[in-house]
CSV table of C-alpha atoms and ligand atoms in Angstrom, one decimal:
chain,number,residue,atom,x,y,z
A,1,UNK,CA,-14.3,-2.9,28.0
A,2,UNK,CA,-10.8,-4.6,27.6
A,3,UNK,CA,-9.5,-4.2,24.0
A,4,UNK,CA,-6.4,-6.0,22.8
A,5,UNK,CA,-4.5,-4.2,20.2
A,6,UNK,CA,-1.6,-5.7,18.3
A,7,UNK,CA,1.2,-4.4,16.1
A,8,UNK,CA,3.5,-6.3,13.8
A,9,UNK,CA,7.3,-6.1,13.9
A,10,UNK,CA,9.4,-4.9,10.9
A,11,UNK,CA,9.5,-7.2,8.0
A,12,UNK,CA,10.5,-7.4,4.3
A,13,UNK,CA,13.9,-5.6,4.8
A,14,UNK,CA,12.3,-2.6,6.7
A,15,UNK,CA,14.0,-1.4,9.9
A,16,UNK,CA,10.8,-0.2,11.4
A,17,UNK,CA,7.0,-1.1,11.3
A,18,UNK,CA,4.7,1.8,12.0
A,19,UNK,CA,2.2,-0.8,13.3
A,20,UNK,CA,4.0,-1.6,16.4
A,21,UNK,CA,5.4,1.9,16.8
A,22,UNK,CA,2.0,3.5,16.7
A,23,UNK,CA,0.3,0.7,18.9
A,24,UNK,CA,3.2,1.2,21.5
A,25,UNK,CA,2.2,4.9,21.7
A,26,UNK,CA,-1.6,4.4,22.1
A,27,UNK,CA,-2.9,5.6,25.5
A,28,UNK,CA,-3.4,2.8,28.1
A,29,UNK,CA,-7.0,3.7,28.3
A,30,UNK,CA,-9.4,5.1,25.6
A,31,UNK,CA,-12.8,6.5,26.6
A,32,UNK,CA,-12.8,4.3,29.8
A,33,UNK,CA,-11.7,1.2,27.9
A,34,UNK,CA,-8.5,-0.7,28.9
A,35,UNK,CA,-6.0,-1.0,26.0
A,36,UNK,CA,-3.7,-4.1,26.1
A,37,UNK,CA,-0.8,-3.8,23.6
A,38,UNK,CA,1.0,-6.6,22.1
A,39,UNK,CA,3.8,-7.0,19.5
A,40,UNK,CA,3.3,-9.7,17.0
A,41,UNK,CA,6.0,-11.4,14.8
A,42,UNK,CA,5.4,-11.1,11.1
A,43,UNK,CA,5.4,-14.9,10.6
A,44,UNK,CA,2.6,-17.0,9.2
A,45,UNK,CA,0.9,-19.2,11.9
A,46,UNK,CA,3.2,-18.0,14.7
A,47,UNK,CA,1.5,-14.5,14.6
A,48,UNK,CA,-1.9,-16.1,15.2
A,49,UNK,CA,-0.5,-18.3,18.0
A,50,UNK,CA,0.8,-15.3,19.8
A,51,UNK,CA,-2.5,-13.5,19.5
A,52,UNK,CA,-4.6,-16.6,20.5
A,53,UNK,CA,-2.6,-16.9,23.6
A,54,UNK,CA,-3.1,-13.3,24.5
A,55,UNK,CA,-6.7,-13.7,24.0
A,56,UNK,CA,-6.9,-16.9,26.1
A,57,UNK,CA,-4.9,-15.0,28.9
A,58,UNK,CA,-6.6,-11.6,28.8
A,59,UNK,CA,-10.1,-12.4,27.7
A,60,UNK,CA,-10.6,-9.2,25.9
A,61,UNK,CA,-14.0,-8.1,24.5
A,62,UNK,CA,-12.4,-6.8,21.4
A,63,UNK,CA,-9.3,-7.6,19.4
A,64,UNK,CA,-7.9,-5.0,16.8
A,65,UNK,CA,-4.7,-6.1,14.8
A,66,UNK,CA,-2.8,-3.3,13.1
A,67,UNK,CA,-0.3,-3.7,10.2
A,68,UNK,CA,1.6,-1.7,7.7
A,69,UNK,CA,0.3,-1.4,4.1
A,70,UNK,CA,3.1,0.4,2.4
A,71,UNK,CA,1.8,2.5,-0.5
A,72,UNK,CA,-1.6,3.4,1.0
A,73,UNK,CA,-2.2,7.0,1.9
A,74,UNK,CA,-4.7,6.6,4.6
A,75,UNK,CA,-5.7,4.6,7.7
A,76,UNK,CA,-7.8,1.7,6.4
A,77,UNK,CA,-10.0,-0.4,8.5
A,78,UNK,CA,-10.5,-3.7,6.7
A,79,UNK,CA,-14.0,-5.2,5.9
A,80,UNK,CA,-13.2,-8.8,5.2
A,81,UNK,CA,-10.6,-11.5,5.9
A,82,UNK,CA,-10.2,-14.1,3.2
A,83,UNK,CA,-9.5,-17.8,3.3
A,84,UNK,CA,-6.4,-17.6,1.1
A,85,UNK,CA,-2.7,-16.9,1.5
A,86,UNK,CA,0.1,-16.3,-1.0
A,87,UNK,CA,3.1,-14.0,-1.4
A,88,UNK,CA,6.6,-14.0,-2.7
A,89,UNK,CA,8.1,-12.0,0.2
A,90,UNK,CA,9.5,-14.4,2.9
A,91,UNK,CA,8.1,-13.8,6.3
A,92,UNK,CA,10.4,-13.2,9.3
A,93,UNK,CA,11.1,-16.9,9.5
A,94,UNK,CA,12.7,-16.7,6.1
A,95,UNK,CA,10.0,-18.7,4.4
A,96,UNK,CA,7.1,-17.7,2.1
A,97,UNK,CA,3.7,-19.0,2.7
A,98,UNK,CA,2.3,-22.3,1.5
A,99,UNK,CA,-0.1,-21.0,-1.2
A,100,UNK,CA,-3.7,-22.0,-0.5
A,101,UNK,CA,-6.4,-22.0,2.0
A,102,UNK,CA,-5.6,-20.9,5.5
A,103,UNK,CA,-8.2,-23.2,7.1
A,104,UNK,CA,-9.6,-26.3,5.1
A,105,UNK,CA,-13.0,-26.2,6.8
A,106,UNK,CA,-13.2,-22.3,7.1
A,107,UNK,CA,-15.6,-20.1,5.3
A,108,UNK,CA,-14.2,-18.4,2.1
A,109,UNK,CA,-14.4,-15.1,4.1
A,110,UNK,CA,-15.4,-13.5,7.3
A,111,UNK,CA,-16.6,-9.9,7.8
A,112,UNK,CA,-15.2,-8.0,10.6
A,113,UNK,CA,-17.4,-7.4,13.7
A,114,UNK,CA,-16.1,-3.8,13.9
A,115,UNK,CA,-18.3,-0.8,12.8
A,116,UNK,CA,-15.8,0.2,10.1
A,117,UNK,CA,-17.9,3.0,8.6
A,118,UNK,CA,-18.2,4.7,11.9
A,119,UNK,CA,-14.5,4.2,12.5
A,120,UNK,CA,-13.6,5.8,9.2
A,121,UNK,CA,-15.8,8.9,9.9
A,122,UNK,CA,-14.2,9.2,13.4
A,123,UNK,CA,-10.8,9.1,11.9
A,124,UNK,CA,-11.6,11.7,9.4
A,125,UNK,CA,-13.2,14.0,12.1
A,126,UNK,CA,-9.9,13.8,13.9
A,127,UNK,CA,-8.3,15.3,10.7
A,128,UNK,CA,-6.7,12.1,9.5
A,129,UNK,CA,-7.2,10.5,6.0
A,130,UNK,CA,-9.2,7.3,6.2
A,131,UNK,CA,-11.1,4.9,4.0
A,132,UNK,CA,-12.6,1.4,4.2
A,133,UNK,CA,-10.4,-1.3,2.5
A,134,UNK,CA,-12.1,-4.3,1.0
A,135,UNK,CA,-8.9,-6.4,0.9
A,136,UNK,CA,-6.3,-7.0,3.6
A,137,UNK,CA,-4.2,-8.8,0.9
A,138,UNK,CA,-3.0,-12.5,1.0
A,139,UNK,CA,0.1,-12.0,3.3
A,140,UNK,CA,0.7,-12.3,7.0
A,141,UNK,CA,-1.8,-9.5,7.8
A,142,UNK,CA,-4.7,-11.2,6.1
A,143,UNK,CA,-3.6,-14.5,7.6
A,144,UNK,CA,-3.8,-13.2,11.2
A,145,UNK,CA,-7.1,-11.4,10.5
A,146,UNK,CA,-8.5,-14.7,9.1
A,147,UNK,CA,-7.2,-16.9,11.9
A,148,UNK,CA,-8.7,-14.6,14.5
A,149,UNK,CA,-12.1,-14.5,12.6
A,150,UNK,CA,-12.0,-18.3,12.4
A,151,UNK,CA,-11.3,-18.4,16.2
A,152,UNK,CA,-14.1,-16.0,16.9
A,153,UNK,CA,-16.6,-18.1,14.8
A,154,UNK,CA,-15.6,-21.4,16.5
A,155,UNK,CA,-14.7,-20.4,20.1
A,156,UNK,CA,-15.4,-16.9,21.0
A,157,UNK,CA,-18.8,-15.9,19.7
A,158,UNK,CA,-18.9,-12.7,21.7
A,159,UNK,CA,-15.5,-11.4,20.8
A,160,UNK,CA,-15.3,-8.6,18.3
A,161,UNK,CA,-12.4,-8.6,15.9
A,162,UNK,CA,-10.9,-6.3,13.1
A,163,UNK,CA,-7.9,-5.2,11.3
A,164,UNK,CA,-6.6,-1.8,10.5
A,165,UNK,CA,-3.8,-1.2,7.9
A,166,UNK,CA,-1.8,2.0,8.2
A,167,UNK,CA,0.7,3.7,5.7
A,168,UNK,CA,4.4,4.0,5.7
A,169,UNK,CA,6.2,6.4,7.9
A,170,UNK,CA,7.9,9.3,6.2
A,171,UNK,CA,11.2,7.6,6.6
A,172,UNK,CA,10.0,4.5,4.5
A,173,UNK,CA,8.8,6.3,1.3
A,174,UNK,CA,11.9,5.4,-0.8
A,175,UNK,CA,12.5,8.9,-1.7
A,176,UNK,CA,9.0,10.0,-2.0
A,177,UNK,CA,7.8,7.2,-4.2
A,178,UNK,CA,5.1,6.3,-1.8
A,179,UNK,CA,2.7,8.2,0.4
A,180,UNK,CA,3.3,8.4,4.2
A,181,UNK,CA,1.8,9.5,7.5
A,182,UNK,CA,3.5,10.8,10.6
A,183,UNK,CA,3.4,8.6,13.7
A,184,UNK,CA,1.7,11.4,15.6
A,185,UNK,CA,-1.2,11.3,13.1
A,186,UNK,CA,-1.4,7.5,13.1
A,187,UNK,CA,-1.8,7.5,16.9
A,188,UNK,CA,-4.5,10.2,16.6
A,189,UNK,CA,-6.3,8.2,14.0
A,190,UNK,CA,-6.0,4.7,15.5
A,191,UNK,CA,-7.1,6.4,18.8
A,192,UNK,CA,-10.2,7.9,17.2
A,193,UNK,CA,-11.0,4.6,15.5
A,194,UNK,CA,-10.7,2.5,18.7
A,195,UNK,CA,-12.9,4.9,20.5
A,196,UNK,CA,-15.6,4.7,17.7
A,197,UNK,CA,-15.4,0.9,17.8
A,198,UNK,CA,-15.7,0.7,21.6
A,199,UNK,CA,-18.9,2.9,21.5
A,200,UNK,CA,-20.8,0.3,19.2
B,301,LIG,N1,2.0,-5.9,7.0
B,301,LIG,C1,2.1,-7.1,6.3
B,301,LIG,C2,2.4,-8.1,7.3
B,301,LIG,C3,2.9,-7.4,8.5
B,301,LIG,C4,2.6,-6.0,8.3
B,301,LIG,O1,2.7,-5.1,9.1
B,301,LIG,C5,0.7,-7.3,5.5
B,301,LIG,O2,0.1,-6.4,5.1
B,301,LIG,O3,0.5,-8.5,5.3
């Protein structure tokens, strides 16, 4: 199977985003599945355009987007993408989102096609904290997750899509005010999650 794995670039004044750092360090093959890695700009609409182009070009069977969720203490596969965007932090274009629906004719929400329970179990078996998340927020991560789900439901019915949020790196914890995870553990956890997803 061909799996497209994407990671966001740094945003919100951070110098680093663990998402792209961890994605870059994934093996090129996981349990016989080819891993295609892609950096995505943290920009509403543009992020989805970049991923859609990669889907057209590579025609993967699965797409997993990875983003940073500062403040979380575990690797968190997301259950649902919601048709709403808002947020006061400007994206990397310097603008905030236009608050409201992402797609006027889209469903209120789309559930991931990925086996998130099995992925959480696999990450934990690898010794890394993990739990299901029921909200990817309303910022660029949920926007991308929703746009890819909308694409799947309209144009790619056989494509499986999902989103994984990861914690801050130790260097980003603002003097220990937030939990963090080492890059090595993120790579181990994501690899276990991808392997579990590909087996279903
Ligand atoms: N996290 C942000 C956007 C980019 C990223 O890595 C989010 O959770 O929306």
